[in-house]
């Protein structure tokens, strides 16, 4: 839809579902796909009727990494001057609205890094995560040494980054890389239903909560606690706080207007 070549965007009520769709290369993240994804995320961010985003791939591959055929001829100067590939890849991690990665099949290299840039990963039983860059004579370049180490700790991160070993969904859940593992046939439904639930809550509260969790990875505990407290106080200024607490006391469902 929307004239994209390598992805599809569909609406499910307040949720935008972005599906990577480059089947001939297992959704390898070529430059054109990356540009389209950035554009699609800009569009969901700008659309007030969207409360949350789900990013997914195919049953066989979420994404098998950066496009190796495109990378092979590039020199140091090429990638350095273009700031390959950070500039475009930061988009998923800078989205203010919640974004859930629904991962089935391979999430490798830049594909695993893209999934980790989302707020949480819901994995199909078929999911396989890995940082195989080392097998190509390079190393991860979009968070595979940083977000992965924060998510799973040093030993597991070193294991994956230095050996290139793939882990399955069960191991990924055990080590805290993914939030949930679900049957492969229901991974998109599960992610859409989680996103729909999130989109139904007070948007300012959701964005403040996301921003606060993200602070935990950027700052000291004392500063993080202070940031959280300020956001918590700010939430008391919203109409949605009055509505949410009032609805509880009236024993009815709240109707948030995202103000
Ligand atoms: N790039 C380009 N083409 C790819 C890629 C890729 N990453 N992955 C698969 N393809 C292509 C294959 O070449 C093949 O094409 P063709 O049919 O024309 O031969 C097609 O997709 C199907 O793949 P396979 O035949 O290999 O399928 P299998 O089921 O046998 O194997 C695997 C599946 C195990 C996933 C295998 O394809 C594989 O190992 N792929 C490469 C995985 C990899 O090394 N990824 C890391 C790439 S490096 C990286 O991501 C650096 C990131 C830097 C940061 C930037 C963020 C984007």
Coordinates of C-alpha atoms and ligand atoms in Angstrom, one line a residue:
X1 CA 0.0 0.0 0.0
X2 CA 0.9 3.7 -0.1
X3 CA 3.2 3.1 -3.1
X4 CA 5.9 1.3 -1.1
X5 CA 7.9 -1.3 -3.0
X6 CA 9.4 -3.2 0.0
X7 CA 6.8 -2.8 2.7
X8 CA 3.0 -2.8 3.3
X9 CA 1.2 -0.6 5.8
X10 CA -2.3 -1.5 7.0
X11 CA -4.5 0.0 9.6
X12 CA -6.1 -2.1 12.4
X13 CA -8.2 0.6 14.2
X14 CA -5.7 2.7 16.1
X15 CA -2.7 0.5 15.2
X16 CA -0.5 0.7 12.1
X17 CA 0.9 -2.6 11.0
X18 CA 4.1 -2.2 9.0
X19 CA 5.1 -5.4 7.2
X20 CA 8.6 -5.7 5.6
X21 CA 8.0 -7.3 2.2
X22 CA 11.1 -8.1 0.3
X23 CA 10.6 -11.9 0.0
X24 CA 13.3 -12.6 -2.6
X25 CA 16.0 -11.6 -0.1
X26 CA 14.4 -12.7 3.2
X27 CA 13.6 -9.0 3.9
X28 CA 17.3 -8.1 3.8
X29 CA 17.4 -4.4 4.7
X30 CA 18.6 -2.8 1.4
X31 CA 18.9 1.0 1.2
X32 CA 15.5 1.4 -0.5
X33 CA 13.7 -0.6 2.1
X34 CA 15.4 1.4 4.9
X35 CA 14.3 4.7 3.3
X36 CA 10.7 3.4 3.0
X37 CA 10.7 2.3 6.6
X38 CA 11.9 5.7 7.8
X39 CA 9.1 7.3 5.7
X40 CA 6.5 4.9 7.0
X41 CA 7.5 5.6 10.6
X42 CA 7.5 9.4 10.0
X43 CA 3.9 9.0 8.7
X44 CA 2.7 6.9 11.7
X45 CA 4.3 9.4 14.0
X46 CA 2.5 12.3 12.4
X47 CA -0.9 10.6 12.3
X48 CA -2.9 11.5 15.5
X49 CA -5.3 8.6 14.9
X50 CA -2.5 6.1 15.4
X51 CA -1.7 5.1 18.9
X52 CA 0.8 2.3 18.5
X53 CA 2.7 0.5 15.7
X54 CA 3.5 -3.1 15.0
X55 CA 6.5 -3.9 12.8
X56 CA 6.7 -7.4 11.3
X57 CA 8.2 -9.4 8.5
X58 CA 7.2 -12.7 6.9
X59 CA 6.7 -16.2 8.4
X60 CA 10.2 -17.1 7.2
X61 CA 12.1 -13.9 8.1
X62 CA 11.6 -10.8 10.1
X63 CA 14.7 -9.6 8.4
X64 CA 17.9 -11.5 7.5
X65 CA 20.1 -8.4 8.1
X66 CA 21.6 -5.6 6.0
X67 CA 21.8 -6.4 2.3
X68 CA 25.2 -8.2 1.9
X69 CA 25.2 -7.7 -1.8
X70 CA 24.9 -4.0 -1.4
X71 CA 27.5 -3.9 1.4
X72 CA 30.2 -6.0 -0.3
X73 CA 31.5 -3.3 -2.6
X74 CA 31.4 -0.5 -0.1
X75 CA 34.7 1.0 1.2
X76 CA 35.5 2.6 4.5
X77 CA 35.1 6.0 3.0
X78 CA 31.7 5.1 1.5
X79 CA 30.2 3.9 4.8
X80 CA 31.9 6.6 6.9
X81 CA 30.7 9.5 4.8
X82 CA 27.2 8.1 4.4
X83 CA 27.2 7.3 8.2
X84 CA 26.0 3.9 7.1
X85 CA 23.6 3.0 8.4
X86 CA 22.9 4.7 11.6
X87 CA 21.2 7.8 10.3
X88 CA 18.3 5.9 8.8
X89 CA 18.3 3.1 11.4
X90 CA 17.7 5.4 14.3
X91 CA 14.1 6.0 13.2
X92 CA 12.6 3.0 15.0
X93 CA 14.3 3.9 18.2
X94 CA 13.3 7.5 18.1
X95 CA 9.6 6.9 17.5
X96 CA 7.7 8.4 20.4
X97 CA 4.7 6.1 19.9
X98 CA 5.0 2.5 21.2
X99 CA 6.3 0.1 18.6
X100 CA 6.2 -3.6 18.9
X101 CA 8.3 -6.0 16.8
X102 CA 6.4 -9.2 15.9
X103 CA 9.2 -11.5 14.9
X104 CA 8.8 -14.8 13.1
X105 CA 11.7 -16.7 11.5
X106 CA 15.1 -15.1 11.1
X107 CA 16.0 -11.8 12.8
X108 CA 19.7 -11.6 12.0
X109 CA 22.3 -8.9 12.1
X110 CA 20.6 -5.6 11.2
X111 CA 17.3 -7.5 11.5
X112 CA 17.9 -8.4 15.1
X113 CA 19.1 -4.8 15.7
X114 CA 15.9 -3.4 14.2
X115 CA 13.8 -5.7 16.4
X116 CA 15.8 -4.5 19.4
X117 CA 15.2 -0.9 18.5
X118 CA 11.5 -1.4 19.0
X119 CA 10.0 -1.1 22.5
X120 CA 9.4 -4.9 22.9
X121 CA 9.6 -8.0 20.9
X122 CA 6.8 -10.6 20.6
X123 CA 8.3 -13.7 19.1
X124 CA 6.8 -16.6 17.2
X125 CA 8.0 -20.0 18.2
X126 CA 9.8 -20.1 14.9
X127 CA 11.9 -16.9 15.7
X128 CA 15.7 -17.1 15.5
X129 CA 17.9 -14.3 16.6
X130 CA 21.5 -13.8 15.8
X131 CA 24.4 -11.4 15.2
X132 CA 26.3 -13.2 12.4
X133 CA 28.3 -10.2 11.4
X134 CA 31.5 -11.8 12.7
X135 CA 31.1 -14.6 10.1
X136 CA 31.3 -11.8 7.4
X137 CA 34.5 -10.2 8.7
X138 CA 32.6 -7.3 10.4
X139 CA 30.9 -6.6 13.6
X140 CA 27.4 -5.4 14.5
X141 CA 26.9 -1.7 13.7
X142 CA 23.4 -0.7 14.8
X143 CA 23.1 -1.7 18.4
X144 CA 24.1 -5.4 18.3
X145 CA 26.9 -4.9 20.8
X146 CA 25.1 -2.2 22.8
X147 CA 21.3 -2.8 23.0
X148 CA 22.0 -6.6 23.1
X149 CA 24.4 -6.3 26.0
X150 CA 22.0 -4.2 27.9
X151 CA 19.1 -6.6 27.2
X152 CA 20.8 -9.9 27.9
X153 CA 24.0 -9.1 29.8
X154 CA 27.7 -9.5 28.9
X155 CA 28.1 -13.3 28.7
X156 CA 25.2 -14.0 26.4
X157 CA 26.0 -10.9 24.3
X158 CA 29.6 -12.0 23.9
X159 CA 28.5 -15.5 23.0
X160 CA 26.2 -14.2 20.2
X161 CA 28.5 -11.5 18.9
X162 CA 31.7 -13.5 19.0
X163 CA 30.5 -16.8 17.8
X164 CA 27.6 -15.7 15.6
X165 CA 25.5 -18.4 17.2
X166 CA 21.7 -18.1 16.5
X167 CA 19.3 -18.5 19.4
X168 CA 15.8 -19.8 19.2
X169 CA 12.6 -18.1 20.7
X170 CA 12.7 -20.2 23.8
X171 CA 16.3 -19.1 24.7
X172 CA 15.5 -15.5 23.7
X173 CA 12.6 -15.4 26.2
X174 CA 14.7 -17.1 28.9
X175 CA 17.5 -14.5 28.6
X176 CA 15.1 -11.5 28.4
X177 CA 15.5 -10.5 24.8
X178 CA 11.8 -11.0 24.0
X179 CA 8.7 -10.2 26.0
X180 CA 6.5 -13.1 25.0
X181 CA 6.7 -16.2 22.8
X182 CA 3.5 -17.3 21.1
X183 CA 2.5 -19.9 18.5
X184 CA 3.8 -18.8 15.1
X185 CA 0.4 -18.6 13.5
X186 CA -0.8 -16.0 16.1
X187 CA 2.3 -13.7 16.5
X188 CA 0.8 -10.8 14.4
X189 CA -2.6 -11.1 16.1
X190 CA -0.9 -11.1 19.6
X191 CA 1.2 -8.0 18.7
X192 CA -1.8 -6.2 17.3
X193 CA -3.9 -7.0 20.3
X194 CA -1.1 -5.7 22.7
X195 CA -0.7 -2.6 20.5
X196 CA -4.5 -2.0 20.5
X197 CA -4.6 -2.3 24.3
X198 CA -1.8 0.3 24.6
X199 CA -3.4 2.6 22.0
X200 CA -6.6 2.6 24.2
X201 CA -4.9 4.0 27.2
X202 CA -4.1 7.7 27.8
X203 CA -1.6 8.6 25.1
X204 CA 0.2 11.2 27.2
X205 CA 0.5 8.5 30.0
X206 CA 1.7 5.9 27.5
X207 CA 4.3 8.2 26.0
X208 CA 5.5 9.3 29.4
X209 CA 5.8 5.7 30.6
X210 CA 7.8 4.8 27.4
X211 CA 10.1 7.8 27.8
X212 CA 10.7 6.9 31.5
X213 CA 11.6 3.3 30.8
X214 CA 13.9 4.4 28.0
X215 CA 15.7 6.8 30.5
X216 CA 16.7 3.7 32.5
X217 CA 19.1 2.8 29.7
X218 CA 20.6 6.3 29.5
X219 CA 21.2 7.5 33.0
X220 CA 22.0 6.7 36.7
X221 CA 19.3 5.3 39.0
X222 CA 19.0 8.5 40.9
X223 CA 18.5 10.6 37.8
X224 CA 16.2 8.0 36.3
X225 CA 14.1 8.0 39.5
X226 CA 13.9 11.8 39.4
X227 CA 12.9 11.8 35.7
X228 CA 10.2 9.2 36.5
X229 CA 8.9 11.3 39.4
X230 CA 8.6 14.4 37.3
X231 CA 6.7 12.5 34.6
X232 CA 4.5 11.0 37.3
X233 CA 3.7 14.4 38.6
X234 CA 3.1 15.7 35.0
X235 CA 0.5 12.9 34.5
X236 CA -1.6 14.6 37.2
X237 CA -2.1 17.5 34.8
X238 CA -4.0 15.5 32.2
X239 CA -7.7 15.2 31.7
X240 CA -7.1 11.4 31.3
X241 CA -5.9 11.1 34.9
X242 CA -9.1 12.6 36.1
X243 CA -11.1 10.4 33.8
X244 CA -9.1 7.2 34.6
X245 CA -9.4 7.6 38.4
X246 CA -13.0 8.8 38.2
X247 CA -14.0 5.9 36.1
X248 CA -12.5 3.5 38.6
X249 CA -14.3 5.1 41.5
X250 CA -17.6 5.1 39.5
X251 CA -17.0 1.4 38.6
X252 CA -17.2 2.1 34.9
X253 CA -14.8 1.8 32.0
X254 CA -12.7 4.9 31.4
X255 CA -13.0 6.8 28.1
X256 CA -9.6 8.5 27.5
X257 CA -9.5 11.5 25.2
X258 CA -5.7 11.5 25.1
X259 CA -5.5 15.0 26.6
Ligands
LIG1 N1 21.6 -9.9 2.2 C1 21.4 -10.1 1.0 N2 20.7 -11.2 0.5 C2 20.3 -12.1 1.5 C3 20.5 -11.9 2.8 C4 21.2 -10.7 3.2 N3 21.5 -10.4 4.5 N4 20.0 -12.9 3.5 C5 19.4 -13.7 2.6 N5 19.6 -13.2 1.4 C6 19.1 -13.8 0.1 C7 20.0 -15.0 -0.3 O1 21.2 -14.5 -1.0 C8 19.1 -15.8 -1.2 O2 19.1 -15.1 -2.5 P1 19.0 -16.0 -3.8 O3 17.8 -16.8 -3.7 O4 19.1 -15.0 -4.9 O5 20.2 -16.9 -3.7 C9 17.7 -15.6 -0.6 O6 17.8 -14.4 0.3 C10 17.3 -16.7 0.3 O7 18.3 -17.0 1.2 P2 19.0 -18.4 1.4 O8 18.9 -19.2 0.1 O9 20.3 -18.2 2.0 O10 17.9 -19.1 2.5 P3 18.2 -20.2 3.5 O11 16.9 -20.6 4.1 O12 19.1 -21.3 3.0 O13 19.1 -19.5 4.7 C11 19.6 -17.7 6.2 C12 18.5 -18.5 5.5 C13 20.3 -18.6 7.2 C14 19.0 -16.5 6.9 C15 20.7 -17.2 5.2 O14 20.0 -16.5 4.1 C16 21.7 -16.3 5.8 O15 22.6 -16.7 6.5 N6 21.6 -14.9 5.5 C17 22.5 -13.9 5.8 C18 22.4 -13.6 7.3 C19 23.4 -12.6 7.7 O16 24.6 -12.8 7.7 N7 23.0 -11.4 8.1 C20 23.8 -10.3 8.7 C21 24.1 -9.4 7.6 S1 25.3 -8.2 8.2 C22 24.4 -7.0 8.9 O17 23.2 -7.1 9.1 C23 25.1 -5.8 9.4 C24 24.2 -4.8 9.9 C25 24.9 -3.5 10.0 C26 24.0 -2.4 10.7 C27 23.0 -1.9 9.7 C28 21.6 -2.2 10.0 C29 20.8 -2.5 8.8

